[in-house]
mmCIF file of C-alpha atoms in Angstrom:
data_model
loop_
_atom_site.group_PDB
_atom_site.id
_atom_site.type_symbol
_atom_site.label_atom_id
_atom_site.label_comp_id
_atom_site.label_asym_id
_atom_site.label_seq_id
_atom_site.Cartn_x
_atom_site.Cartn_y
_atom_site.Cartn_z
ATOM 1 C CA UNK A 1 5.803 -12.322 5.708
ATOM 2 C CA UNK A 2 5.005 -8.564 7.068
ATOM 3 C CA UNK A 3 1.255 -9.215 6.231
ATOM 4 C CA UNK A 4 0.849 -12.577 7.844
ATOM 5 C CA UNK A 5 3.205 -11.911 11.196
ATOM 6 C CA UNK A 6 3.128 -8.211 11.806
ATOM 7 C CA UNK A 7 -0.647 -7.938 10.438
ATOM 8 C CA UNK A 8 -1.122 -10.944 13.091
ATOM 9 C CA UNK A 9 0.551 -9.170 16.023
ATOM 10 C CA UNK A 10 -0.754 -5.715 15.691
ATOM 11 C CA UNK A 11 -4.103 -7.041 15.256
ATOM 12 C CA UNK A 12 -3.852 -8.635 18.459
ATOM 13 C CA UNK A 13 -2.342 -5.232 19.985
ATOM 14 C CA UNK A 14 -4.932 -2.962 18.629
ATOM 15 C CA UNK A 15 -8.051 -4.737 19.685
ATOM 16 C CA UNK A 16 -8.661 -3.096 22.795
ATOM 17 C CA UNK A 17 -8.342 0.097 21.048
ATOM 18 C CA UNK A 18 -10.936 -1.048 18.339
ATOM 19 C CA UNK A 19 -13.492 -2.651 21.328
ATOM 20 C CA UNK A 20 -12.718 1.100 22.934
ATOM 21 C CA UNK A 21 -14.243 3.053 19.899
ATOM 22 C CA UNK A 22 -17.373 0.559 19.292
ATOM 23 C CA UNK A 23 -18.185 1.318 22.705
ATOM 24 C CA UNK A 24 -17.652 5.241 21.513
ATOM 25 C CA UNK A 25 -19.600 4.667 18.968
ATOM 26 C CA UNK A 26 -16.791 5.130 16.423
ATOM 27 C CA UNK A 27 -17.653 3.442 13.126
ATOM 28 C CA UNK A 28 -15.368 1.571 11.190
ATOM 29 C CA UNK A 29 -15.312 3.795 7.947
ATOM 30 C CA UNK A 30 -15.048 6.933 10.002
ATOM 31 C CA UNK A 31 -11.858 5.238 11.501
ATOM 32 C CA UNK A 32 -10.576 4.775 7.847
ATOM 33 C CA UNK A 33 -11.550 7.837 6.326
ATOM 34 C CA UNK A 34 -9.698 9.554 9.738
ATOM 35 C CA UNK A 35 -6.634 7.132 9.366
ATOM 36 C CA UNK A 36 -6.329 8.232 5.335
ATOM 37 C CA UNK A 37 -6.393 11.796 5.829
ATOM 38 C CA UNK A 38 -4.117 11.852 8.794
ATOM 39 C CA UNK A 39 -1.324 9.741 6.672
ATOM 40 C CA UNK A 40 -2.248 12.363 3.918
ATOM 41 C CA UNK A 41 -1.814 15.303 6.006
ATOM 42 C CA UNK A 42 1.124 13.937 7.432
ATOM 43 C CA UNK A 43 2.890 13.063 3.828
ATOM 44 C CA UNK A 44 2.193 16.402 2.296
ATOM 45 C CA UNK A 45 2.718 18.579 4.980
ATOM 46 C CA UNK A 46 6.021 17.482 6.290
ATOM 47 C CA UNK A 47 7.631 15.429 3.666
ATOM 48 C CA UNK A 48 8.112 18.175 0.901
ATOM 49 C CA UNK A 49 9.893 20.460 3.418
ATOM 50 C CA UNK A 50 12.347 17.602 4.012
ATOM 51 C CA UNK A 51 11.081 17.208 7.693
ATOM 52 C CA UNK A 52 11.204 12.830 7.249
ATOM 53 C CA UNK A 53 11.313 11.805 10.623
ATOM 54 C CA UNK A 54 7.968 13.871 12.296
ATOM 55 C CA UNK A 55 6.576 13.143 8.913
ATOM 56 C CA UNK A 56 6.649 9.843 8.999
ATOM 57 C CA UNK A 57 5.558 9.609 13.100
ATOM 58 C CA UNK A 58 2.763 11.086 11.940
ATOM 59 C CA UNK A 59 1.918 9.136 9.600
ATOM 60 C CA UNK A 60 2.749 5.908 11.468
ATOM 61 C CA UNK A 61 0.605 6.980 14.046
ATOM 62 C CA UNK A 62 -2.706 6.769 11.963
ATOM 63 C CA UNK A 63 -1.187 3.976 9.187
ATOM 64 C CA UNK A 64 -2.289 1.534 12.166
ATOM 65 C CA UNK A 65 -5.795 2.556 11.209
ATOM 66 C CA UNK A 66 -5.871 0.024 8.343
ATOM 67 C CA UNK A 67 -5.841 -2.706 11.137
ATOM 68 C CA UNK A 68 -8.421 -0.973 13.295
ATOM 69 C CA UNK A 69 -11.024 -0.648 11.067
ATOM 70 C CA UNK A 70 -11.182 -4.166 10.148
ATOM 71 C CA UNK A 71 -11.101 -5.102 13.245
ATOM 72 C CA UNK A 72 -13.860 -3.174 14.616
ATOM 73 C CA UNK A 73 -15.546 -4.365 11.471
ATOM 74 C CA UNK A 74 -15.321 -7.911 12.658
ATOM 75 C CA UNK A 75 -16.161 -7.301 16.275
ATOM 76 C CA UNK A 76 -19.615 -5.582 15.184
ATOM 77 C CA UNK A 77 -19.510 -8.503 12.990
ATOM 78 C CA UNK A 78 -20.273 -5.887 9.459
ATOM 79 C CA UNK A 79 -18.340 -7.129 7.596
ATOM 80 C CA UNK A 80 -19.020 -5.854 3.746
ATOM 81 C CA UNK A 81 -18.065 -5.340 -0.096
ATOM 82 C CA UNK A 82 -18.515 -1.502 0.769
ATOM 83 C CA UNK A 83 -16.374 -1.808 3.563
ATOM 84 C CA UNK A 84 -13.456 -3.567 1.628
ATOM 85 C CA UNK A 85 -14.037 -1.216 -1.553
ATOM 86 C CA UNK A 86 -13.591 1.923 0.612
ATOM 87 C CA UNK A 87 -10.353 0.780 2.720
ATOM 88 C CA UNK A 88 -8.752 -0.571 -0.152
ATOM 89 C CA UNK A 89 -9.240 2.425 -2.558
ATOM 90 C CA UNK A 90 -8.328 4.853 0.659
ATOM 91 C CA UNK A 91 -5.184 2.953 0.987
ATOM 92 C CA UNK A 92 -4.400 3.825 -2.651
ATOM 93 C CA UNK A 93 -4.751 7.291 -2.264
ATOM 94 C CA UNK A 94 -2.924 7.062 1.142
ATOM 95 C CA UNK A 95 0.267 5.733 -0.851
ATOM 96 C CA UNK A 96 -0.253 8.098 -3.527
ATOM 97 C CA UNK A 97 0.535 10.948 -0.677
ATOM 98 C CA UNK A 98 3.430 8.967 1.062
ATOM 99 C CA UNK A 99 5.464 8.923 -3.038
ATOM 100 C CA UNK A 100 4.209 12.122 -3.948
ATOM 101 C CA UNK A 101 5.583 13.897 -0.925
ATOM 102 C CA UNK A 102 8.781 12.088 -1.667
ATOM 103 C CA UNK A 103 8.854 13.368 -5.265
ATOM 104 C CA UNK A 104 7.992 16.835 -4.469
ATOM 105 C CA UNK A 105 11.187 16.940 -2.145
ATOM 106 C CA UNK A 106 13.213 15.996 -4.892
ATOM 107 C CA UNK A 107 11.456 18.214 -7.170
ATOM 108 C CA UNK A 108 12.188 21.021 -4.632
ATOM 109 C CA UNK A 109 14.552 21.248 -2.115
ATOM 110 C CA UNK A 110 15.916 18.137 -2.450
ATOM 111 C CA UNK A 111 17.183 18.953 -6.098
ATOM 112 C CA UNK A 112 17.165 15.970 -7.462
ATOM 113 C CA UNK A 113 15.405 14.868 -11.009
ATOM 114 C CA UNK A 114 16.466 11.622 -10.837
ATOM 115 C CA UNK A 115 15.209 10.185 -7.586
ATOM 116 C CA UNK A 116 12.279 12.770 -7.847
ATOM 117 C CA UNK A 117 11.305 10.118 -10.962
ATOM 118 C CA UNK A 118 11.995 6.962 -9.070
ATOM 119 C CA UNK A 119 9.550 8.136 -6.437
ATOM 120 C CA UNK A 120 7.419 9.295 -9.286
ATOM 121 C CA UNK A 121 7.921 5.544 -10.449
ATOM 122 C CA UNK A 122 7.250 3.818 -7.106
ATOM 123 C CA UNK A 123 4.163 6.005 -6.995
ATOM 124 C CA UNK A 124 2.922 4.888 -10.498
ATOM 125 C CA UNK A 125 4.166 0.946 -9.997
ATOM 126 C CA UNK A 126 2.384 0.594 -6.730
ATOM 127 C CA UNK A 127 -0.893 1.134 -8.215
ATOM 128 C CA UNK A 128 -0.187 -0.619 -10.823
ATOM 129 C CA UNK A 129 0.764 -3.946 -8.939
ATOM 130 C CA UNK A 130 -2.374 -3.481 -6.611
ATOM 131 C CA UNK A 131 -4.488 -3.171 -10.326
ATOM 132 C CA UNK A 132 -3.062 -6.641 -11.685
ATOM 133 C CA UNK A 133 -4.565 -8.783 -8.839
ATOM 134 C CA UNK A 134 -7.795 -6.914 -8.140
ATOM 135 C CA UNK A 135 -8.258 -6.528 -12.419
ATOM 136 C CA UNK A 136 -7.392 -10.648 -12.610
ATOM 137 C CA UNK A 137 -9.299 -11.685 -10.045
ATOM 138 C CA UNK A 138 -12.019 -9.590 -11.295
ATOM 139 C CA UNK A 139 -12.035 -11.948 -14.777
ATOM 140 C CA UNK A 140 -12.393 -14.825 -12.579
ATOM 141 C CA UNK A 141 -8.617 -16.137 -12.232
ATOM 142 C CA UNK A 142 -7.382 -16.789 -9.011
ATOM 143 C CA UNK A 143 -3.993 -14.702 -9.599
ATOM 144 C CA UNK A 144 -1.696 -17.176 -7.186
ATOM 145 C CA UNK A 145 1.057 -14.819 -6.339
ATOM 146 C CA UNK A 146 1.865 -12.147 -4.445
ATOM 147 C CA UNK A 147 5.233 -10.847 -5.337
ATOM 148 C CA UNK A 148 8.181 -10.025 -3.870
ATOM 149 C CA UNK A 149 7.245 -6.567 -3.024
ATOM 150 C CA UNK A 150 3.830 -5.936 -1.405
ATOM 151 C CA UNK A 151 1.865 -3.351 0.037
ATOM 152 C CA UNK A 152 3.390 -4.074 3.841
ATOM 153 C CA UNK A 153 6.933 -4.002 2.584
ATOM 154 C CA UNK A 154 6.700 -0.914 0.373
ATOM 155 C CA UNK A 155 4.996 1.161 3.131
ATOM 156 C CA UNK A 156 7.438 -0.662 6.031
ATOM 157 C CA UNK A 157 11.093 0.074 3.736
ATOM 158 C CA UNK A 158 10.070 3.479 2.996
ATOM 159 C CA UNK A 159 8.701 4.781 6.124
ATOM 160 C CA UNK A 160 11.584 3.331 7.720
ATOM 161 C CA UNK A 161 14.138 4.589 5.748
ATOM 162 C CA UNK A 162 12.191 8.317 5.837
ATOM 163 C CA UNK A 163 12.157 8.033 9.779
ATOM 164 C CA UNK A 164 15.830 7.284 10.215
ATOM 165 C CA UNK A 165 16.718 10.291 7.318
ATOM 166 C CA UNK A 166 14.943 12.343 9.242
ATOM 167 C CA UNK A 167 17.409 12.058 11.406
ATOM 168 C CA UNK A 168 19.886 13.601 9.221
ATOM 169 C CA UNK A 169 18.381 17.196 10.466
ATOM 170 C CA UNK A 170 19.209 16.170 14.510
ATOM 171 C CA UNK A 171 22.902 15.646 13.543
ATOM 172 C CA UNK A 172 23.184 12.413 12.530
ATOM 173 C CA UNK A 173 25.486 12.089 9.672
ATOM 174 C CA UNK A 174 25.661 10.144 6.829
ATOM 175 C CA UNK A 175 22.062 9.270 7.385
ATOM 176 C CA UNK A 176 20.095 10.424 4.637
ATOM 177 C CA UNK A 177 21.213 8.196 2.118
ATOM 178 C CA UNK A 178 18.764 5.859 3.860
ATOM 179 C CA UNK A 179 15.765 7.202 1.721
ATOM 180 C CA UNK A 180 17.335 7.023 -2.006
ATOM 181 C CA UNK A 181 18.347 3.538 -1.215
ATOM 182 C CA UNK A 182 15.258 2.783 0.119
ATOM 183 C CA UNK A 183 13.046 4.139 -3.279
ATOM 184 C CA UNK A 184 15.248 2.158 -5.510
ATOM 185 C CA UNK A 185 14.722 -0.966 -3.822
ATOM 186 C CA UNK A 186 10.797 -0.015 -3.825
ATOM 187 C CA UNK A 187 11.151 0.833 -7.378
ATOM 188 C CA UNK A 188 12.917 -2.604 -8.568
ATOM 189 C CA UNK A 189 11.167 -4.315 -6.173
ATOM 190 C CA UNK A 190 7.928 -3.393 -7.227
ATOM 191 C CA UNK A 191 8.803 -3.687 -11.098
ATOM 192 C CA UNK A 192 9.545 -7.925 -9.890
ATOM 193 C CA UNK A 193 6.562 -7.839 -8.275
ATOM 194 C CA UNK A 194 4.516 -6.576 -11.712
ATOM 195 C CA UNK A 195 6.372 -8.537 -14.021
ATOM 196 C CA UNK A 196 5.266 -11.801 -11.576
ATOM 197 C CA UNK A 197 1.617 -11.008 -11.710
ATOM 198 C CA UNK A 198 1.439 -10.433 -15.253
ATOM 199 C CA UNK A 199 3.373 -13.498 -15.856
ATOM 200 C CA UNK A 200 0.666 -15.123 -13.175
ATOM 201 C CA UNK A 201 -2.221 -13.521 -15.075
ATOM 202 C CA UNK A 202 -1.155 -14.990 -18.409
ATOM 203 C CA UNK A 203 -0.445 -18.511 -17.025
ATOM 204 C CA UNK A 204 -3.473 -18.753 -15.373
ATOM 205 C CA UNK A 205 -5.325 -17.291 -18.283
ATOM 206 C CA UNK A 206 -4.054 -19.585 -20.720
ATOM 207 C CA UNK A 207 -4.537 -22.739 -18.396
ATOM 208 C CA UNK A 208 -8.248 -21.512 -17.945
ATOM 209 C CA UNK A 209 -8.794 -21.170 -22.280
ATOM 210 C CA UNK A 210 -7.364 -24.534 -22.229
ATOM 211 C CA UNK A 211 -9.839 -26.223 -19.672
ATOM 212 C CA UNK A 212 -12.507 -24.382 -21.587
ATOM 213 C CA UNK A 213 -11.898 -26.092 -24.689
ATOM 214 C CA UNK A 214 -11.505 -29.304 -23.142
ATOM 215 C CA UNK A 215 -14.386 -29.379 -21.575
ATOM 216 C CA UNK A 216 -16.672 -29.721 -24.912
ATOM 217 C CA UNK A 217 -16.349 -28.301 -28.521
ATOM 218 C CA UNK A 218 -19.306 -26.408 -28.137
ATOM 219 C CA UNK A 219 -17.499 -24.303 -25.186
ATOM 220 C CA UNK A 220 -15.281 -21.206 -26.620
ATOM 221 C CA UNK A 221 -12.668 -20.611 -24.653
ATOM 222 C CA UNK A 222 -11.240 -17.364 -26.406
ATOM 223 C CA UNK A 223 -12.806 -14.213 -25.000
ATOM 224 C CA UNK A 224 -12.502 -10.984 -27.136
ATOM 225 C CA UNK A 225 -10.148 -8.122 -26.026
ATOM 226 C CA UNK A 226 -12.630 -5.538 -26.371
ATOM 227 C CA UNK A 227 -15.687 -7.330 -24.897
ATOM 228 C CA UNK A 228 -15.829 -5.854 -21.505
ATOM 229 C CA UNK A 229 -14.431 -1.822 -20.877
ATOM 230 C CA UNK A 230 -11.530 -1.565 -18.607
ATOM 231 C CA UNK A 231 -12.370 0.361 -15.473
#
């Protein structure tokens, strides 16, 4: 829902913005590698001192570059695999920064092991879920899900829930339970998400063998294990 209706909207919002820098001269990957470092930057600096809410407007300030770099991209009409390869592994390392500023809270100040490992785990699981598609699609299956918990929804709970704890710090009581609630429903939610594409994976794995060998006995629709190296 987030990706198809907010993606939609902001798109819509931010093109201005995007025509603005084209005419700047701007170029798309300098927008992304600008937009990755700021959320960066903005995760590590702020959110291991506890300081959640200008953490996260930081951060939400140059998330939005995700959207403006494609856009430009289409508007100059350059479109590419390079392109796509560079925003999506940015946006990997982006997240990486948002959990591990998290954990290192809780590893800190924040004193506690326990959600310092479920931020460790939503960390680990989100690159994990992103890995199932992109490693299934790259064996040729179409991987027809996309989970319960996505990109937009992991970034959109937690970022949320870290801007209103923030809050905790201007008086606001009782508000800083936002963020632990918040992890564990990334954590479980991202753990459905896995266990769906896997489930996906094998399905459509299966259903693919099984056209293979009806389509002729002299097609061989087993592939070994060990026939192409994981990357």
């Amino acid at each position: 829902m987030l990706n198809k209706y907010a993606r939609a909207f902001f798109t819509r919002v931010l093109t201005p913005f995007a025509a603005f820098l084209i005419r700047r001269g701007v170029s798309p990957d300098t927008v992304t590698l600008i937009g990755t470092a700021g959320v960066v930057a903005g995760a590590l600096v702020f959110y291991p001192r506890g300081e959640f809410f200008w953490g996260t407007v930081v951060i939400t300030l140059f998330v939005f570059s995700d959207l403006v770099d494609g856009n430009m991209a289409r508007q100059l009409g350059r479109s590419s695999r390079w392109g796509a390869f560079l925003d999506s592994t940015l946006d990997r390392v982006a997240d990486g920064a948002i959990f591990g500023g998290f954990a290192l809270w809780y590893a800190g100040q924040g004193d506690d092991n326990i959600l310092c490992a479920v931020s460790i785990f939503c960390l680990a699981s989100g690159q994990v879920v992103s890995y199932t598609k992109a490693r299934g699609e790259s064996i040729g299956l179409p991987v027809a899900v996309n989970g319960l918990v996505e990109r937009a929804e992991r970034l959109v709970i937690s970022l949320v829930a870290a801007g209103f704890a923030g809050l905790h710090k201007f008086g606001v009581p009782g508000i800083d339970v936002l963020l632990p609630i918040a992890l564990w429903i990334v954590a479980v939610g991202s753990l459905v998400t896995l266990v769906q594409r896997v489930v996906t994976v094998r399905r459509e794995s299966a259903e693919a063998e099984a056209a293979a060998a009806a389509s002729g006995p002299e097609t061989d629709g087993h592939t070994s294990h060990g026939s192409e190296a994981t990357p």
